XYZ file of C-alpha atoms in Angstrom:
496
model
C 41.566 39.703 46.596
C 39.702 42.001 44.199
C 41.270 45.411 43.534
C 39.360 48.337 45.014
C 38.292 49.509 41.538
C 36.660 46.153 40.765
C 35.030 46.007 44.189
C 33.322 49.341 43.608
C 32.101 48.221 40.194
C 30.406 45.314 41.939
C 28.996 47.629 44.617
C 27.483 49.843 41.914
C 25.724 46.845 40.368
C 24.418 45.649 43.727
C 22.997 49.038 44.720
C 21.220 49.374 41.381
C 19.886 45.824 41.686
C 18.269 46.740 44.999
C 16.910 50.127 43.916
C 13.495 48.677 43.039
C 12.950 47.875 46.709
C 14.767 50.583 48.621
C 14.696 53.489 46.192
C 17.160 56.358 46.195
C 19.769 55.820 43.463
C 23.273 55.466 44.872
C 26.588 55.480 43.077
C 29.327 54.236 45.436
C 32.614 56.042 44.789
C 36.197 55.895 46.005
C 39.290 58.047 45.643
C 42.848 56.930 45.014
C 45.953 59.111 44.994
C 46.743 60.014 41.349
C 49.404 57.878 39.682
C 49.703 55.711 42.806
C 48.110 52.582 41.353
C 46.313 52.041 44.665
C 43.037 51.418 42.830
C 44.606 48.185 41.585
C 45.405 47.007 45.104
C 42.982 45.084 47.357
C 41.143 46.857 50.203
C 43.367 47.829 53.148
C 46.341 47.046 50.850
C 46.382 43.498 52.269
C 46.289 40.216 50.394
C 43.666 37.979 52.069
C 44.923 34.756 53.551
C 41.759 32.833 52.567
C 39.134 32.936 49.844
C 35.890 34.813 50.400
C 33.114 33.225 52.437
C 29.404 33.649 53.114
C 29.454 33.269 56.914
C 31.762 32.773 59.888
C 31.347 30.724 63.069
C 30.933 33.095 66.017
C 30.148 30.844 68.991
C 29.689 27.234 70.120
C 27.003 26.919 72.762
C 27.055 24.358 75.576
C 24.355 22.304 73.813
C 26.628 22.131 70.731
C 24.449 24.521 68.759
C 26.705 26.515 66.449
C 26.101 30.237 66.037
C 27.344 32.015 62.926
C 27.295 35.482 61.350
C 25.838 35.687 57.816
C 27.602 38.891 56.786
C 28.607 37.540 53.372
C 25.099 36.648 52.221
C 23.125 38.811 49.791
C 19.825 40.354 50.989
C 17.928 38.323 48.394
C 19.458 35.065 49.642
C 18.134 35.842 53.114
C 14.544 36.470 51.983
C 13.233 33.430 53.789
C 15.991 30.857 54.202
C 15.505 30.543 57.940
C 15.544 26.747 58.135
C 17.326 23.850 56.470
C 19.915 25.882 54.566
C 23.256 24.067 54.542
C 26.758 25.544 54.727
C 30.166 23.968 54.224
C 32.580 24.776 57.054
C 36.184 25.313 55.971
C 39.393 24.524 57.820
C 42.413 26.821 57.985
C 43.601 25.583 54.578
C 40.272 26.331 52.911
C 39.296 22.670 52.654
C 35.798 21.455 53.480
C 35.785 20.001 56.993
C 32.074 19.229 57.173
C 28.679 20.853 56.958
C 26.424 22.931 59.203
C 22.668 22.650 58.788
C 21.019 25.961 59.616
C 17.999 25.669 61.897
C 17.047 29.305 62.382
C 18.072 32.917 62.010
C 17.566 36.281 63.677
C 18.787 39.088 61.452
C 22.310 38.127 60.379
C 22.819 35.695 63.266
C 22.109 32.077 62.304
C 22.383 28.881 64.283
C 22.399 25.152 63.576
C 24.074 21.782 64.063
C 27.111 20.197 62.471
C 26.944 17.333 59.988
C 28.249 14.870 61.054
C 27.491 15.462 64.722
C 30.532 16.140 66.891
C 32.469 17.907 64.131
C 35.329 19.962 65.561
C 34.047 23.454 64.792
C 35.761 26.489 66.301
C 34.864 30.203 66.356
C 36.464 32.008 63.420
C 36.046 29.140 60.939
C 34.658 30.318 57.618
C 31.506 28.914 56.019
C 30.420 28.699 52.387
C 26.815 28.368 51.250
C 25.995 24.953 49.762
C 22.190 24.567 49.873
C 19.993 27.673 49.853
C 16.485 27.281 51.293
C 13.821 29.304 49.496
C 10.234 29.543 50.766
C 7.724 27.661 48.650
C 5.157 30.473 48.820
C 7.388 33.539 48.657
C 5.344 36.696 48.160
C 5.439 40.481 48.396
C 4.883 42.584 51.502
C 2.855 45.723 50.843
C 2.700 48.721 53.155
C -0.258 51.121 53.010
C 0.906 54.712 52.694
C -0.916 57.466 54.555
C -1.893 59.093 51.241
C -4.618 56.440 50.886
C -6.548 58.157 53.655
C -9.949 56.601 54.303
C -9.398 54.089 51.502
C -6.666 52.308 53.478
C -9.128 49.988 55.240
C -10.680 48.781 51.993
C -7.205 48.347 50.486
C -6.093 46.212 53.423
C -9.194 44.028 53.234
C -8.725 43.477 49.489
C -4.989 42.747 49.668
C -5.394 40.259 52.503
C -7.457 38.120 50.124
C -4.780 38.070 47.390
C -2.497 35.035 47.194
C 1.225 35.776 47.690
C 0.495 39.274 49.044
C 0.678 40.296 52.712
C -0.031 43.684 54.275
C 2.516 45.112 56.721
C 2.411 48.206 58.893
C 4.428 51.225 57.792
C 6.101 52.090 61.075
C 9.786 52.370 60.236
C 10.650 48.923 61.587
C 8.616 46.613 59.334
C 10.203 45.455 56.104
C 7.846 46.175 53.199
C 8.723 45.385 49.601
C 6.502 48.131 48.195
C 4.201 50.892 49.390
C 0.706 51.365 47.976
C -0.345 54.990 47.800
C -1.385 58.018 45.785
C 0.930 60.395 43.956
C -0.248 63.309 46.059
C 1.436 66.597 46.878
C 3.727 65.039 49.470
C 4.874 62.356 47.014
C 5.452 64.971 44.317
C 7.545 67.029 46.747
C 9.539 63.909 47.623
C 10.168 63.283 43.914
C 11.522 66.828 43.617
C 13.826 66.308 46.588
C 15.077 63.065 45.073
C 15.797 64.863 41.795
C 13.604 62.545 39.698
C 10.698 64.900 39.015
C 12.234 65.840 35.664
C 12.287 62.276 34.345
C 9.806 61.714 31.532
C 8.107 58.687 33.092
C 7.685 60.470 36.461
C 6.275 63.549 34.741
C 3.710 61.307 33.038
C 2.209 60.210 36.381
C -1.161 61.875 36.943
C -1.568 63.775 40.200
C -3.213 61.602 42.896
C -3.014 58.477 40.753
C -2.836 55.162 42.641
C 0.281 53.039 42.304
C 3.326 51.518 43.985
C 6.322 53.213 45.614
C 9.614 51.947 46.958
C 10.255 52.212 50.691
C 11.961 55.523 49.952
C 8.702 56.821 48.441
C 10.124 56.716 44.920
C 7.258 56.011 42.487
C 7.331 53.074 40.072
C 5.781 55.043 37.197
C 4.202 52.245 35.142
C 2.100 51.116 38.121
C 0.112 54.368 38.344
C -3.312 55.004 36.831
C -5.722 57.895 36.395
C -6.120 60.541 39.104
C -9.835 59.700 39.205
C -9.298 55.981 39.831
C -10.388 54.575 43.187
C -8.056 52.325 45.154
C -10.551 49.447 44.879
C -10.671 49.689 41.068
C -6.881 50.050 40.832
C -6.343 46.891 42.877
C -9.010 44.856 41.128
C -8.248 45.811 37.540
C -4.492 46.491 37.524
C -2.434 46.106 40.641
C -3.334 42.569 41.704
C -1.778 41.243 38.493
C 1.154 43.617 38.939
C 1.800 42.411 42.503
C 1.842 38.786 41.355
C 4.438 39.677 38.740
C 6.489 41.386 41.439
C 6.184 38.267 43.619
C 7.531 36.187 40.718
C 10.387 38.655 40.278
C 11.216 38.486 43.981
C 11.204 34.667 43.963
C 13.405 34.564 40.878
C 15.987 36.904 42.403
C 16.399 34.679 45.473
C 18.665 32.437 43.372
C 21.190 35.185 42.590
C 24.697 33.795 42.913
C 27.224 34.499 45.598
C 30.826 33.441 45.137
C 29.891 29.845 45.942
C 29.159 28.716 42.395
C 31.569 26.224 40.859
C 30.397 26.983 37.317
C 32.647 28.819 34.888
C 30.694 31.119 32.577
C 31.183 34.576 31.115
C 28.539 37.077 30.071
C 29.189 40.170 27.956
C 26.798 42.944 26.915
C 27.554 45.147 23.913
C 26.090 47.798 21.655
C 25.598 46.871 18.006
C 26.199 50.497 17.026
C 29.371 51.181 19.014
C 30.692 47.638 18.917
C 32.921 46.075 21.506
C 32.060 45.006 25.015
C 30.467 47.580 27.269
C 30.140 45.258 30.249
C 31.430 41.881 31.252
C 30.563 39.681 34.168
C 32.189 36.351 34.863
C 31.791 33.475 37.245
C 34.948 31.486 36.808
C 36.934 28.721 38.471
C 40.091 30.578 37.505
C 39.458 33.333 40.065
C 38.165 31.140 42.889
C 34.551 31.599 41.897
C 34.541 35.354 42.323
C 32.074 37.213 40.126
C 33.214 40.439 38.523
C 30.251 42.597 37.594
C 30.078 45.817 35.690
C 27.107 48.065 34.991
C 26.530 48.118 31.224
C 25.970 51.621 29.880
C 23.643 51.746 26.875
C 22.341 54.770 25.005
C 18.785 55.353 23.870
C 18.502 54.307 20.215
C 21.132 51.574 20.359
C 20.527 47.857 19.999
C 21.824 45.503 22.651
C 23.362 42.080 22.216
C 24.370 39.586 24.890
C 27.080 36.951 24.536
C 27.293 33.984 26.903
C 30.373 31.753 26.872
C 30.845 28.503 28.738
C 34.328 28.001 30.132
C 33.440 24.622 31.547
C 36.116 22.087 30.530
C 34.021 18.932 30.323
C 30.318 19.408 31.108
C 27.474 21.146 29.272
C 25.430 23.949 30.797
C 21.725 24.673 30.508
C 21.252 28.392 29.961
C 18.228 30.666 30.240
C 18.217 34.469 29.886
C 15.387 36.550 31.357
C 15.059 40.344 31.245
C 13.401 41.858 34.310
C 11.672 45.237 34.411
C 11.535 47.228 37.596
C 7.738 46.822 37.661
C 7.948 43.011 37.432
C 7.455 42.485 33.696
C 9.702 39.691 32.392
C 10.858 38.644 28.932
C 12.476 35.287 28.097
C 15.315 36.080 25.678
C 16.735 32.563 25.619
C 15.943 29.823 24.750
C 13.796 30.963 21.840
C 13.570 27.860 19.614
C 10.508 26.361 21.230
C 10.251 23.434 18.832
C 13.566 22.236 20.316
C 13.802 24.139 23.580
C 16.074 21.690 25.411
C 18.612 21.583 22.573
C 18.536 25.377 22.293
C 19.236 25.785 26.008
C 22.377 23.587 26.028
C 25.755 25.303 25.889
C 28.597 22.862 25.304
C 32.069 23.335 26.872
C 33.785 26.314 25.278
C 30.713 27.224 23.251
C 29.231 30.727 22.948
C 25.788 31.996 22.075
C 24.908 35.550 21.087
C 21.417 36.873 21.781
C 19.487 37.713 19.677
C 20.541 34.871 17.406
C 20.697 35.537 13.664
C 17.299 33.953 12.977
C 15.518 35.161 16.126
C 12.359 37.109 15.375
C 13.147 40.006 17.700
C 15.606 42.802 18.321
C 16.720 44.317 21.631
C 16.453 48.094 21.108
C 16.979 50.601 23.888
C 14.051 53.014 23.737
C 14.209 54.790 27.085
C 13.545 56.665 29.253
C 16.789 56.849 31.183
C 17.131 54.470 34.113
C 18.052 50.870 34.874
C 16.836 47.362 34.120
C 18.287 43.891 34.651
C 19.049 40.839 32.578
C 19.340 37.616 34.581
C 21.505 34.863 33.088
C 20.822 31.448 34.626
C 23.454 28.789 33.938
C 22.894 25.352 35.422
C 24.778 22.076 35.335
C 21.459 20.246 35.837
C 18.702 19.939 33.291
C 15.899 22.529 33.515
C 13.321 19.925 32.536
C 10.117 21.302 34.038
C 11.000 24.891 33.172
C 11.590 24.149 29.492
C 8.480 21.992 29.215
C 6.329 24.752 30.685
C 7.847 27.412 28.454
C 7.433 25.186 25.409
C 3.785 24.557 26.303
C 3.244 28.268 26.698
C 4.864 29.022 23.346
C 2.528 26.532 21.645
C -0.399 28.764 22.649
C 1.176 31.841 21.099
C 2.747 32.678 17.740
C 4.284 29.671 16.030
C 7.802 29.542 14.641
C 11.406 29.669 15.718
C 13.100 32.545 17.442
C 10.025 33.704 19.340
C 10.211 35.615 22.587
C 7.899 34.948 25.546
C 6.476 37.864 27.514
C 5.224 37.953 31.091
C 3.602 41.374 31.271
C 0.537 42.699 33.053
C -1.523 42.412 29.876
C -0.292 38.908 29.068
C -0.768 37.672 32.653
C -4.421 38.716 32.720
C -5.173 36.425 29.774
C -3.334 33.381 31.166
C -4.353 30.676 33.599
C -2.503 30.061 36.855
C -0.431 27.222 35.353
C 0.945 29.573 32.679
C 1.629 32.527 34.969
C 5.024 34.018 35.767
C 4.750 32.642 39.304
C 4.217 29.142 37.937
C 7.233 29.390 35.605
C 9.465 30.663 38.422
C 8.136 27.785 40.534
C 9.253 25.382 37.793
C 12.744 26.920 37.828
C 13.014 26.474 41.593
C 11.523 22.984 41.306
C 14.184 21.938 38.793
C 16.932 23.011 41.186
C 15.161 21.472 44.175
C 14.948 18.099 42.449
C 18.717 18.075 41.890
C 19.849 19.660 45.153
C 21.224 16.403 46.628
C 20.184 17.448 50.111
C 17.822 16.050 52.675
C 14.279 16.119 51.252
C 12.888 19.633 51.462
C 9.718 20.241 53.387
C 6.763 21.418 51.380
C 7.381 24.826 52.915
C 10.641 25.373 51.039
C 12.730 24.600 47.967
C 16.417 23.652 48.088
C 18.923 25.142 45.641
C 22.441 23.721 45.406
C 24.562 26.812 44.767
C 27.415 24.773 43.275
C 25.125 23.673 40.415
C 23.979 27.158 39.559
C 25.285 30.521 38.416
C 22.528 33.150 38.424
C 24.199 36.300 37.148
C 22.340 39.633 37.184
C 23.482 42.134 34.564
C 22.458 45.711 35.357
C 21.878 47.904 32.309
C 22.086 51.677 32.735
C 20.180 53.563 30.033
C 21.431 57.047 29.162
C 19.697 59.741 27.122
C 23.041 60.957 25.772
C 23.428 61.037 21.986
C 19.943 59.660 21.523
C 19.781 60.842 17.909
C 23.048 59.306 16.779
C 22.630 55.614 17.538
C 20.504 53.028 15.836
C 17.009 53.283 14.468
C 13.645 53.482 16.112
C 11.538 50.579 17.239
C 8.964 51.090 14.492
C 11.621 51.268 11.766
C 13.198 47.995 12.887
C 9.923 46.066 12.571
C 9.752 46.437 8.781
C 11.652 43.201 8.145
C 9.197 41.147 10.191
C 11.110 41.191 13.431
C 9.687 42.768 16.552
C 11.258 44.915 19.231
C 9.871 43.460 22.459
C 12.070 45.025 25.096
C 14.104 48.149 25.550
C 14.508 49.528 29.001
C 12.191 50.707 31.723
C 9.565 51.832 29.216
C 10.347 49.411 26.440
C 6.827 47.997 26.463
C 5.878 51.094 24.455
C 7.303 49.293 21.456
C 5.069 46.232 21.650
């Protein structure tokens, strides 16, 4: 029932969220007749007769296996949930008639059995995701680009020995998460054709440096090294750690919410210099669980603040906020009071929290260059016990005090053990949800996530170079009062 204008706002956020994998910035647009008000009408000018759904029953086979089309699922939700996902099947009134346990999937066509057996399921019945299955050992798939030349064999041999990394052929039909290659003449020409060769971070890439590309051969600038660096050295000294961070990022984004969440929470992003709300995203019972998302537009030099409000009437929420760089670096914005992490994470009904808090020891400046990054807000009705314990343990090994921010960067990861790594922390997050999923016990090959207990809201931040001299103060100036500026945008790590 969303108006067309709101639908295209959501599409813009989704395409930017997927740009790290597919490359090629897109900005979906629409046209409405001036002064017609059609942008405020739903698509096709029709009011839907039912609420949105994640899947629809397409066929009942003779052996009572139910086939269904998963056209409402997000790409991230389909990363590996081939078995043991569970869907609610809805009757014509939108009420839950039973459940379907997924047993397999080919593309967007899934199949499974009803729970209880013999449930009267008919083609055309809508389905809503209840339990999402996430692989226990989710990792990244790396394709070897032809620019590696004779070094490709050594790269393959090295990568095949790295945990959570698999090598796939680059043949146009295999789904790779990233391409490993050199920034050679062909890649530079591609950057020109994509119109990104003028960006400061792309210009800083040394010719023939080794690094990671998207499937569209768009370079991820911070992953590239010296033009004289061999592929073996790049993998051993830099990119193995980077790929593990990207695996953690990929695993974390598998929990992104669809419209299935029953939680009611609002998130707003604003500029301290301009004031007001520049973006708002909500997951609310009042609009049948539909999430309205808007791309927040921030200017270089501004400082960002994030406000999270619980609209739950009678139950507390556990809230965590994690910023995610395109190259896999992560920053835990909230909680930040590690001497009382569990209390800091709780948001009572009707309560709001603004990040950074007044006594946090960090700011959130936008330093540039222009581009996009994401902030993931995780709101849960179940306690994040293991996650908070692990984060608290990790904070004890770093700077003491309240209001501290935890970083999962390439440099930080190299100095940490496996139990303190980003992959381990993401595993704790998934483990907390798995423990409370109220489903059949998961196999050790997967984790279960009950989507009704979780709202995982990605906020896409667009960084603009406009008016860069008129807003805010620099990172170095803002550290004079003892606070640090840990995160800006795609190149914010320059301020560490």
